[in-house]
Coordinates of C-alpha atoms and ligand atoms in Angstrom, one line a residue:
X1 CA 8.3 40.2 20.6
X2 CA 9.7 36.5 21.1
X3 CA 7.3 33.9 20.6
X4 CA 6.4 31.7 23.1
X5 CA 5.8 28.7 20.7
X6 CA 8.4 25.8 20.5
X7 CA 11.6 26.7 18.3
X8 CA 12.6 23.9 15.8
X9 CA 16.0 24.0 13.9
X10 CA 17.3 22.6 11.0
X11 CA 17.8 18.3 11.5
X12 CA 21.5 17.8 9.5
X13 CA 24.2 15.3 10.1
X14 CA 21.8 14.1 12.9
X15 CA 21.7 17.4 15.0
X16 CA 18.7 20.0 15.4
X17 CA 20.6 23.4 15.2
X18 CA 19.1 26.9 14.3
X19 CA 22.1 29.1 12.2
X20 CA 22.5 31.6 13.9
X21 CA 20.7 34.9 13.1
X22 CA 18.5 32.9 11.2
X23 CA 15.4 34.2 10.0
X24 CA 12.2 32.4 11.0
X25 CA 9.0 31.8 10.4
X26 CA 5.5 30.1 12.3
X27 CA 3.4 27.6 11.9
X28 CA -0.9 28.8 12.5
X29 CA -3.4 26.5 13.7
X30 CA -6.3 27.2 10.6
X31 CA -9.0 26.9 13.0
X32 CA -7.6 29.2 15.4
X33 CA -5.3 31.2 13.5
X34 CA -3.1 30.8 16.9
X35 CA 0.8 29.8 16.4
X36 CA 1.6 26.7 16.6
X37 CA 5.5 26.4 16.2
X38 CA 8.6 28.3 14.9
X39 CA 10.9 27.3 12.4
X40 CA 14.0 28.4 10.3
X41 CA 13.5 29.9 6.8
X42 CA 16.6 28.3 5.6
X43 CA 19.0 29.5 3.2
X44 CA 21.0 28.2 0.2
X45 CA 24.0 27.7 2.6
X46 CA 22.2 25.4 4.6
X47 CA 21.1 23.2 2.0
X48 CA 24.8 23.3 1.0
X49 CA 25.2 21.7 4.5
X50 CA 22.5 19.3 4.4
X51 CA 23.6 17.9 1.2
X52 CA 27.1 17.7 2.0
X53 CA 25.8 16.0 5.0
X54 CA 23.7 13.5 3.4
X55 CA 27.0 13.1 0.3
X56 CA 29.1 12.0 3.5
X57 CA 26.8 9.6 5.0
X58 CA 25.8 7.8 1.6
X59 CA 28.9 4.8 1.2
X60 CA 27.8 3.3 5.2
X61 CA 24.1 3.5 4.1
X62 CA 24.6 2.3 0.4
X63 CA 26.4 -0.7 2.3
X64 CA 24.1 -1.6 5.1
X65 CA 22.7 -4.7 4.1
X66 CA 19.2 -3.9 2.9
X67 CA 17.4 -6.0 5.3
X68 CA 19.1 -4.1 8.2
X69 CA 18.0 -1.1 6.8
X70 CA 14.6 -3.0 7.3
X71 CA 14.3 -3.1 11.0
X72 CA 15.3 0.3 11.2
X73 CA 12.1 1.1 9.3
X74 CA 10.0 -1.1 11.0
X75 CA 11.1 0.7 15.0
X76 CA 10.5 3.8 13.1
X77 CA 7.0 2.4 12.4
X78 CA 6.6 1.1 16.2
X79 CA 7.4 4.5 17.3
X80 CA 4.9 6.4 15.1
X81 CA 2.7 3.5 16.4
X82 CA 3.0 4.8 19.9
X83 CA 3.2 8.2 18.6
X84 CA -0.4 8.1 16.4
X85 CA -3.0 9.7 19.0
X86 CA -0.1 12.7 19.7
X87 CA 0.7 13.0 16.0
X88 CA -2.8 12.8 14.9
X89 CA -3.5 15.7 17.2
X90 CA -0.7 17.9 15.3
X91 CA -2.0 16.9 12.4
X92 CA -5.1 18.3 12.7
X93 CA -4.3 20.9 14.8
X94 CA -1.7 22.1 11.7
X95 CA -3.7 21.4 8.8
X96 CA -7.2 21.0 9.3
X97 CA -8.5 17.8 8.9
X98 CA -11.0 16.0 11.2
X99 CA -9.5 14.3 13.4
X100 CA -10.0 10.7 12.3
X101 CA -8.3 11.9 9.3
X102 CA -5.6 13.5 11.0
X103 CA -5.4 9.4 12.9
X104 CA -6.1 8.6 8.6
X105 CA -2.8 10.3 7.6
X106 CA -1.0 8.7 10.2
X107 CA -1.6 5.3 9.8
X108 CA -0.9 5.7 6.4
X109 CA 2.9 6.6 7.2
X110 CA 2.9 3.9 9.3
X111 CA 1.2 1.4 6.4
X112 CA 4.1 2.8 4.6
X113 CA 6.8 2.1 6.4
X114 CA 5.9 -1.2 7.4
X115 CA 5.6 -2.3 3.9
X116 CA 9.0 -0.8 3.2
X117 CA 10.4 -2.4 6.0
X118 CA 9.6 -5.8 4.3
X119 CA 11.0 -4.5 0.5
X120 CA 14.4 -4.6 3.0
X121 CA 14.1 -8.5 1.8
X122 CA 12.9 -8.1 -1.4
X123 CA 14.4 -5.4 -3.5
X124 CA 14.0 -7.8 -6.0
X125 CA 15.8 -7.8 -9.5
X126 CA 15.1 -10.4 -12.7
X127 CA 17.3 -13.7 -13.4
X128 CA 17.2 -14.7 -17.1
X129 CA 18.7 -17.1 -19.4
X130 CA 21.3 -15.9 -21.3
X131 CA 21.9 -17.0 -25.5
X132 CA 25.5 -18.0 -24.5
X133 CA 26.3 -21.3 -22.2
X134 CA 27.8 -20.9 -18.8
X135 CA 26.7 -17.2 -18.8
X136 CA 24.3 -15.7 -16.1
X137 CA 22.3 -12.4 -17.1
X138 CA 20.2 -10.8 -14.0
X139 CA 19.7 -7.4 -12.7
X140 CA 20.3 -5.6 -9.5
X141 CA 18.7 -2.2 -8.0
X142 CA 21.4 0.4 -6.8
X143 CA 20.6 3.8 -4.9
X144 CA 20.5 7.0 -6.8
X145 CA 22.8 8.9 -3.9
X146 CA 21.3 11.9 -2.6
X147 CA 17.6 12.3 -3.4
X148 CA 15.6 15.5 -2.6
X149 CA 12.2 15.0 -1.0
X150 CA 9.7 17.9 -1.4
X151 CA 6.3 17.7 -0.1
X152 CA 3.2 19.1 0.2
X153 CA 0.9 20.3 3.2
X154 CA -2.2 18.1 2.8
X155 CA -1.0 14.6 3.8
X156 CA 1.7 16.1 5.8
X157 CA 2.9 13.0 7.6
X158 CA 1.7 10.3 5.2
X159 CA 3.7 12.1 1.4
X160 CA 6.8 12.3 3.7
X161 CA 7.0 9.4 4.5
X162 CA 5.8 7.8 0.9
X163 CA 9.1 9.5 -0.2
X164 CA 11.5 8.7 3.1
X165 CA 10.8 5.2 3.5
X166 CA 11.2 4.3 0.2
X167 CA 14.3 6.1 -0.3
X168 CA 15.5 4.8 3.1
X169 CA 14.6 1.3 2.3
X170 CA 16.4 1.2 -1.0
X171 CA 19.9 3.0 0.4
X172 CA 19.4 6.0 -0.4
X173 CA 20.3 9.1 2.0
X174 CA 17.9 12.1 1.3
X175 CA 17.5 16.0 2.0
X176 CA 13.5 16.6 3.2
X177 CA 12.2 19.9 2.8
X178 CA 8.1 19.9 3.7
X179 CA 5.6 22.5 2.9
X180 CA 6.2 25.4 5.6
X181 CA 2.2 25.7 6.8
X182 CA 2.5 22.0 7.9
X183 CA 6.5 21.9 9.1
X184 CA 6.0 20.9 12.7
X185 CA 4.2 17.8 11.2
X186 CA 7.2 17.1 9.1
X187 CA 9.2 17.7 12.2
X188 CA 7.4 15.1 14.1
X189 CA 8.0 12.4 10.8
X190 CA 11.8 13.4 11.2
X191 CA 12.0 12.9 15.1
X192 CA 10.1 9.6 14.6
X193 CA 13.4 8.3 12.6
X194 CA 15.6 10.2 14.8
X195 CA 14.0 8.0 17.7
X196 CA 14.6 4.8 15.4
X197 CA 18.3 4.9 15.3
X198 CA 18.8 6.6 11.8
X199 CA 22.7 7.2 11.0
X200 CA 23.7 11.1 11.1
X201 CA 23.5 12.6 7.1
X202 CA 21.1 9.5 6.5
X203 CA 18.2 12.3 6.7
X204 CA 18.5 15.5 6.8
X205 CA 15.5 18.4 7.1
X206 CA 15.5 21.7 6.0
X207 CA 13.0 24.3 6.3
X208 CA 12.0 27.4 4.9
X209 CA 10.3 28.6 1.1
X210 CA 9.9 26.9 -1.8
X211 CA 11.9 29.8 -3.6
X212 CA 15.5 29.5 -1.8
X213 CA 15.6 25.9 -0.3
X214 CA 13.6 24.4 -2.9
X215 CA 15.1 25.9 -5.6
X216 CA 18.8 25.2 -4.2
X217 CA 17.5 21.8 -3.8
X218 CA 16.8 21.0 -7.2
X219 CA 19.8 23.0 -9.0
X220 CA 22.3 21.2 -6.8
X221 CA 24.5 18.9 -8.8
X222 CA 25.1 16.2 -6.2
X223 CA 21.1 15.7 -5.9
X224 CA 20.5 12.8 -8.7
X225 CA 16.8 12.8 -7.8
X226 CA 13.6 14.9 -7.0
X227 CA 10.5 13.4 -5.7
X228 CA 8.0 16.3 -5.5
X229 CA 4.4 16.3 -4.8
X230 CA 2.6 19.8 -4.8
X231 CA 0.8 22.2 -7.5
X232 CA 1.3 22.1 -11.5
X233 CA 3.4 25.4 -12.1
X234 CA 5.6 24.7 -9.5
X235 CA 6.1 21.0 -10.7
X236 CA 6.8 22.0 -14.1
X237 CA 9.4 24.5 -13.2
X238 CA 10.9 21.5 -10.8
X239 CA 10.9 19.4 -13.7
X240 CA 12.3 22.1 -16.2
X241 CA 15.3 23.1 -13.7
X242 CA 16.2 19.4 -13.0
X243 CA 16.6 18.4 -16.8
X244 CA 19.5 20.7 -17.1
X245 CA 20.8 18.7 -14.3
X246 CA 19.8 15.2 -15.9
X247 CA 17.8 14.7 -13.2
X248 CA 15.1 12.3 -12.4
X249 CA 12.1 14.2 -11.7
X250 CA 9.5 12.6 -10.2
X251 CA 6.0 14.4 -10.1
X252 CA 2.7 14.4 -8.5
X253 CA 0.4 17.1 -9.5
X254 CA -3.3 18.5 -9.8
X255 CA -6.4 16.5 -10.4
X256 CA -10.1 17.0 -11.3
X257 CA -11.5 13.8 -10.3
X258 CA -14.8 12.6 -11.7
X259 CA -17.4 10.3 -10.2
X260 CA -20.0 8.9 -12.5
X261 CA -23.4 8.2 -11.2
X262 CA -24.9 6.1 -13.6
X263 CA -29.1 5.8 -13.7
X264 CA -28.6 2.3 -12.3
X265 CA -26.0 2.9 -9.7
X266 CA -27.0 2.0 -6.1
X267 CA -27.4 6.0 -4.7
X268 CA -27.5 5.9 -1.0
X269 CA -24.3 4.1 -1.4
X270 CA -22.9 7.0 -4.2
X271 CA -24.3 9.7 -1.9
X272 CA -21.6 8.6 1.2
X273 CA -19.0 8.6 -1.5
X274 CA -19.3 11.7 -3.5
X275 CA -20.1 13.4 -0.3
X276 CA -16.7 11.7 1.6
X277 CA -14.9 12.5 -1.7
X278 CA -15.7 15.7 -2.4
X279 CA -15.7 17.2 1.2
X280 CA -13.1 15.0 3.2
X281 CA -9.7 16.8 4.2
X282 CA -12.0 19.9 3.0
X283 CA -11.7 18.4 -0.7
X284 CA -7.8 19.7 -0.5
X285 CA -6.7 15.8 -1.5
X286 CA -5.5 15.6 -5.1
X287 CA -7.8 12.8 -5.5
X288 CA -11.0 15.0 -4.2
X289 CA -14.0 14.6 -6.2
X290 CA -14.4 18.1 -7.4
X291 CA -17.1 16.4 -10.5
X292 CA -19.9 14.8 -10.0
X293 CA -21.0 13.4 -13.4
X294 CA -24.8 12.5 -13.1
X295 CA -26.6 10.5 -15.6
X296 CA -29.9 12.6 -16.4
X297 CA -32.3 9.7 -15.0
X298 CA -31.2 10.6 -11.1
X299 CA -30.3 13.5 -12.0
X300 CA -33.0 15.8 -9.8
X301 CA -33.2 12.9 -7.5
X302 CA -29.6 12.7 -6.3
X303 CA -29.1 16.1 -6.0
X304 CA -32.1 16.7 -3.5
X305 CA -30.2 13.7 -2.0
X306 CA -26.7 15.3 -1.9
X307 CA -28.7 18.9 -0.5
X308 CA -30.6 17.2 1.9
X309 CA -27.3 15.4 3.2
X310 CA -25.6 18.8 3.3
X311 CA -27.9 20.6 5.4
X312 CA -27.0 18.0 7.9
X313 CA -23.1 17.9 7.3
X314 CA -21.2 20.1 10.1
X315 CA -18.4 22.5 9.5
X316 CA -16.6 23.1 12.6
X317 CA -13.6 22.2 15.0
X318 CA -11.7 19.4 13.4
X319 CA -10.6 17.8 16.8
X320 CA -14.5 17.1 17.8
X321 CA -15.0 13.5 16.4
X322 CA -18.5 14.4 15.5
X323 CA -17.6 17.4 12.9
X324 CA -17.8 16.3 9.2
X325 CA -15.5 19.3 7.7
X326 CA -12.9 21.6 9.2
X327 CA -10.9 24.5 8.0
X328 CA -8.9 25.0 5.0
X329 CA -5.4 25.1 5.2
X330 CA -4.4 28.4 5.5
X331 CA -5.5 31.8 4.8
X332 CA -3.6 31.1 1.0
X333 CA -5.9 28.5 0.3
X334 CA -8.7 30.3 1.7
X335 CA -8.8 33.3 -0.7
X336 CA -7.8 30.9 -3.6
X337 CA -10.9 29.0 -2.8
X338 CA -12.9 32.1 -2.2
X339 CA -11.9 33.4 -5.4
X340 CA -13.2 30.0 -7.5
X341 CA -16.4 30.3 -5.6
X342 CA -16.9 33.9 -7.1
X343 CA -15.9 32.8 -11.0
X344 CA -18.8 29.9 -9.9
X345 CA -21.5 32.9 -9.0
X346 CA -21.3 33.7 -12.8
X347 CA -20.8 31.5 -14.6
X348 CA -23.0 28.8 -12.7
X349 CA -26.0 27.8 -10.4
X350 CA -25.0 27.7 -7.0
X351 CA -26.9 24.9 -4.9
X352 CA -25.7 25.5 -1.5
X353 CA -22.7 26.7 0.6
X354 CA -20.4 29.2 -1.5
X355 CA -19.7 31.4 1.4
X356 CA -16.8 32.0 4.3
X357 CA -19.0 31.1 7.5
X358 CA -19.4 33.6 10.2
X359 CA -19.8 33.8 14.0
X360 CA -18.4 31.6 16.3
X361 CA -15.3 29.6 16.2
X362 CA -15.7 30.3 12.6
X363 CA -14.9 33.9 12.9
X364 CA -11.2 32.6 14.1
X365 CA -10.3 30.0 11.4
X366 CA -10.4 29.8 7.8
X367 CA -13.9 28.1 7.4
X368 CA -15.8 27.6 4.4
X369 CA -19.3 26.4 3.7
X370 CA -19.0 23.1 1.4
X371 CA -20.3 24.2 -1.6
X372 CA -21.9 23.0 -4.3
X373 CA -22.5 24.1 -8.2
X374 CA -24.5 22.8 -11.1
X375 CA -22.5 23.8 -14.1
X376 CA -22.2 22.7 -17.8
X377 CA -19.1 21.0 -18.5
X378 CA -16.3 23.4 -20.0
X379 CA -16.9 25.7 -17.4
X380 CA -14.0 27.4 -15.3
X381 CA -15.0 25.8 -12.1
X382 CA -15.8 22.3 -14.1
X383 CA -11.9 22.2 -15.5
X384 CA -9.7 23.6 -13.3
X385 CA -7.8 22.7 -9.9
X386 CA -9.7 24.3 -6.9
X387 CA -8.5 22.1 -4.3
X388 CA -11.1 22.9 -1.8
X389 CA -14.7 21.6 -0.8
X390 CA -16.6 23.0 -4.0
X391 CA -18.3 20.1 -6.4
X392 CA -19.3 20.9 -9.8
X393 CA -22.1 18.7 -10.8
X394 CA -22.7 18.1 -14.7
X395 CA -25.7 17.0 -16.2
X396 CA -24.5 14.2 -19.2
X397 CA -27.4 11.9 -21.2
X398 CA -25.8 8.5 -21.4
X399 CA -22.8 7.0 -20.2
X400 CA -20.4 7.8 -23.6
X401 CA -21.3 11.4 -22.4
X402 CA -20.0 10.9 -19.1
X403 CA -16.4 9.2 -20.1
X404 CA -16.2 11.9 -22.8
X405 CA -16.9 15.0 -20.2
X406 CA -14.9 12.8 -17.3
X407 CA -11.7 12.7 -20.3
X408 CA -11.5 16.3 -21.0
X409 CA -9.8 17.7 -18.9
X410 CA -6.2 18.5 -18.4
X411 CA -5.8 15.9 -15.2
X412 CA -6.0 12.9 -14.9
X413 CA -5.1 11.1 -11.0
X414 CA -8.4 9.6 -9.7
X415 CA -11.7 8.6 -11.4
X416 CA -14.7 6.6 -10.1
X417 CA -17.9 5.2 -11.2
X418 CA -21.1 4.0 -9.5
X419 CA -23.0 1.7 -11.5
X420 CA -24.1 -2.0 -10.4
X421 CA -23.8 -3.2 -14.6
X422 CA -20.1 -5.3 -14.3
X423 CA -19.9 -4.6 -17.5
X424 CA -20.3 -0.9 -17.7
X425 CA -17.8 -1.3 -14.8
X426 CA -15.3 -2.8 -16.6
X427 CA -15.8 -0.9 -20.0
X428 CA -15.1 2.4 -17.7
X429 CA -11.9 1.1 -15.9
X430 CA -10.9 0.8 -19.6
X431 CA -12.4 4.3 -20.6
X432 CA -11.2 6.5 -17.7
X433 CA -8.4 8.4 -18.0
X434 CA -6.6 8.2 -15.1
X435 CA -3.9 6.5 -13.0
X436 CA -6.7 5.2 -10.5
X437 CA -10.2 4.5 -11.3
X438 CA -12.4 3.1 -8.1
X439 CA -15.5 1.2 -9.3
X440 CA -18.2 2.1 -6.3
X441 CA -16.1 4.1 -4.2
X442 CA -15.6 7.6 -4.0
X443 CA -12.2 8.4 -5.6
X444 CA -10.4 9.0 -2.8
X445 CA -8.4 6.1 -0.3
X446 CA -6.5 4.7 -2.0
X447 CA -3.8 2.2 -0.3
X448 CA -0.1 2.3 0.0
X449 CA 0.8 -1.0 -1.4
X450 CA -0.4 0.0 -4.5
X451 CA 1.2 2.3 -7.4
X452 CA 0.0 6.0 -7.0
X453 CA 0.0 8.9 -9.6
X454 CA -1.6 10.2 -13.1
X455 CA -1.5 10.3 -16.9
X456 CA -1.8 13.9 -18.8
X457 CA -1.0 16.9 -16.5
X458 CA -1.0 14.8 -13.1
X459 CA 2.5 13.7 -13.5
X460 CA 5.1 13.0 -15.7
X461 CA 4.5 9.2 -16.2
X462 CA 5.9 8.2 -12.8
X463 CA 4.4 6.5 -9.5
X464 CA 4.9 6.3 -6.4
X465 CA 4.2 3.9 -3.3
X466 CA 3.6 0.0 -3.8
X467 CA 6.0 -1.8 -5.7
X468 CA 6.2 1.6 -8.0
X469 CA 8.5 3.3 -4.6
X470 CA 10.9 1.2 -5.7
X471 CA 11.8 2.1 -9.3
X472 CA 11.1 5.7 -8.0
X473 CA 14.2 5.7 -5.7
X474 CA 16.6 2.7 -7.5
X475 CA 19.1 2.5 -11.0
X476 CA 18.8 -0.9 -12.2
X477 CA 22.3 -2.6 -13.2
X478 CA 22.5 -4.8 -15.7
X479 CA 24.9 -7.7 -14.9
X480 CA 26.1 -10.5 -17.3
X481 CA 28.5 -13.1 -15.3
X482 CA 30.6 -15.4 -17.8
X483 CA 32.1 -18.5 -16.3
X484 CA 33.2 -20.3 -18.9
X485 CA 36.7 -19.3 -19.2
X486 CA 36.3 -18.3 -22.9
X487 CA 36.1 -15.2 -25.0
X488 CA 31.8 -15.5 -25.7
X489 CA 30.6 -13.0 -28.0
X490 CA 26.6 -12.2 -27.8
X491 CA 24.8 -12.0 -31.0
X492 CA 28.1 -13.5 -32.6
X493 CA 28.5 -16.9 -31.0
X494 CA 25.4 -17.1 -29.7
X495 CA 24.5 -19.2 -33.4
X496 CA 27.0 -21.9 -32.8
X497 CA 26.7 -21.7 -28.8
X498 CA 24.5 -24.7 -29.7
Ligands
UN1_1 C1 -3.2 13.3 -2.1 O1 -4.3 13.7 -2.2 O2 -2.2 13.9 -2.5 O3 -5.9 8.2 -1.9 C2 -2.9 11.9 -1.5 C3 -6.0 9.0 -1.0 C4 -4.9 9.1 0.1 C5 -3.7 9.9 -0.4 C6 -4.1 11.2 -1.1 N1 -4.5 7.8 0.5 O4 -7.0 9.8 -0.9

């Protein structure tokens, strides 16, 4: 039976066409379970065409003066300006979130993109002095080509465009394949640069599984770059196939972020944060709070705090501004979740929540309680990835307990502390492993003008966003300009250069 939701093709060489006889596939509202939009499962040959597309388009866009490239950003960030109620909406409506986090993810693109706009007249290189006279030695940032942007379905306007703008800004021309539950969100990213002018081939989208378009993606020889933010296993067989290629793989993975409550820390203050950082986006961000690490002195205390608060917090439909937690993402993430609540049962003490709710609007969606466990560390629940709203709260005695239970584990993206001793604040930015630590502030929100990622299984060394976008998507070139009409040789002359 047709379906009677919109039909998107594939965005190459700046035209939206569907191959014909292509297979498809729908997005599902998670609240709802109702269809939301259909979309192409593409294939290897229309990757083929999308890079091909984006090879072609690279010289004009390499060449366009940097600045130019600029204003093109910053309409695209007008648009999405206009846009933000409307996108918001899909947002939500697609993924799940509340809706001022839906209006969250959006303004974040736009943050973005702005700030991008403005590298347009940076893109800033070094100048220094050479050991030779009449000799300049400085560096410049080229584009890497064609660069492959892969992203996930949590943030599924604001990753996009953490990976587009930057590759756009710095002249770059990119093939964008998004998550397929959240593709009509990546669809509205891709007609927000259509709207702004962008050249045909300059971005192209192609839809469908991770299996055949991602995996043409990254074994394609003319893609010189991968940025891809999603789960551990498929990252590390991203990064795997792209080093036969030579390729730069960038990375952004799991986390199992920790907040420390300390016996001192101000606790009305750390309840609003562990409970925004655990349950927000239905703790799907990879910088959720999925530990709470409480010092033994609050211990009872701040957990008849946090269950108090919880009896409170509402689970329902994410576009009513007073809900506190919507739906997981998908009926995937459900049963994953589902399944990490039951390994919890036994091997933990369940405080509240660890069910599917019933009745209702619940009864349509994918709606789980938020959930909480006291566990000991080195549990199952305490270590790995759930990404979903289920805490793990650990008991530790004194604060070299908490750093050494926060440390060990695989991850290692977010990390906060509440503690009012500036000190023991400072002592922990040192301590925590991780590529963000938050001193009284739940460990999620962080901002775009800032380097983003993780040490240990987060990543593989890179970042992304704030001045970090840049070295993601540029080569540097050395350049050493002689002008003084001689044969100079470095480390030869340079001791009578005098
Ligand atoms: C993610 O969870 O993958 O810091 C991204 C934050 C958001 C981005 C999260 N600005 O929570």
């Amino acid at each position: 039976m047709p379906s009677k939701v919109e039909q998107f093709g594939l965005f190459i060489n700046g035209k939206w066409s569907s191959p014909a006889n292509a297979k498809r596939f729908e997005t599902v509202n998670p609240a709802t379970r109702e269809p939301l939009a259909s979309f192409v499962a593409g294939t290897p040959a229309d990757v083929d065409r999308a890079i091909s597309a984006a090879h072609a388009a690279f010289p004009a866009w390499r060449d366009t003066p940097a600045p130019k490239r600029g204003t093109l950003l910053l309409e695209a960030a007008r648009i999405l300006t206009e846009r933000k109620s409307a996108v918001g909406r899909i947002v939500t409506q697609e993924m799940g979130k509340v809706i001022s986090e839906g209006l969250g993810d959006v303004q974040e693109s736009i943050d973005f993109i702005e700030y991008m706009a403005g590298e347009g007249r940076r893109l800033v290189g070094e100048t220094v002095p050479s050991e030779l006279r009449s000799k300049f030695c400085l560096t410049v940032r080229q584009p890497k080509g064609v660069v492959a942007c892969i992203t996930p379905w949590n943030f599924p306007t604001a990753i996009p465009n953490w990976k587009i703008a930057a590759a756009l800004i710095t002249g770059n021309t990119i093939v964008f394949k998004p998550a397929s539950n959240t593709a009509l969100c990546a669809a509205q990213v891709v007609k927000v640069y259509e709207s702004a002018g962008i050249p045909p081939g300059v971005l192209n989208f192609v839809t469908g599984s991770g299996s055949v378009v991602g995996t043409a993606l990254v074994e394609d020889p003319r893609i010189r770059t991968i940025s891809f933010t999603g789960g551990v296993e498929t990252g590390r067989d991203v990064y795997v196939r792209g080093a036969k290629g030579l390729k730069m793989v960038h990375l952004e993975l799991g986390g199992k972020n920790p907040v420390i409550v300390m016996d001192d820390a101000n606790l009305p203050l750390a309840l609003d944060g562990v409970l925004f950082g655990a349950f927000g986006t239905s703790g799907q961000r990879c910088t959720a709070t999925s530990r709470l690490i409480l010092h033994e002195k609050v211990y009872s205390q701040f957990l008849g705090m946090l269950t108090d608060r919880l009896k409170k917090f509402t689970v329902g439909d994410p576009l009513d501004p007073k809900t506190g937690m919507g739906p997981v993402a998908s009926a995937d993430q459900e049963r994953k979740i589902l399944e990490y609540i039951a390994i919890g049962k036994k091997e933990a003490k369940l405080v509240c929540g660890g069910e599917k709710l019933k009745g209702g609007i619940y009864d349509r969606g994918y709606f789980l309680a938020p959930t909480i466990f006291e566990t000991r560390h080195g549990s199952r629940i305490s270590k790995e990835e759930i990404f979903g709203p289920v805490l793990s709260v650990i008991k530790v005695a004194d604060y070299a307990e908490a750093v050494r239970v926060a440390n060990d584990v695989e991850y290692g993206l977010s990390s906060s502390i509440y503690t009012r001793d500036v000190n023991r604040a400072f002592r922990a930015i040192e301590d925590l492993e991780a590529g963000i630590t938050y001193v009284n502030a739940p460990t999620i929100g962080a901002e775009v003008h800032l380097p983003f990622g993780g040490v240990k299984n987060t990543g593989n060394g890179g970042r992304e966003v704030g001045s970090a976008a840049i070295e993601e998507f540029t080569e540097v070139k050395t350049v050493f300009v002689d002008f003084s009409d001689k044969l100079q040789k470095a480390q030869i002359d340079s001791e009578t250069a005098a």
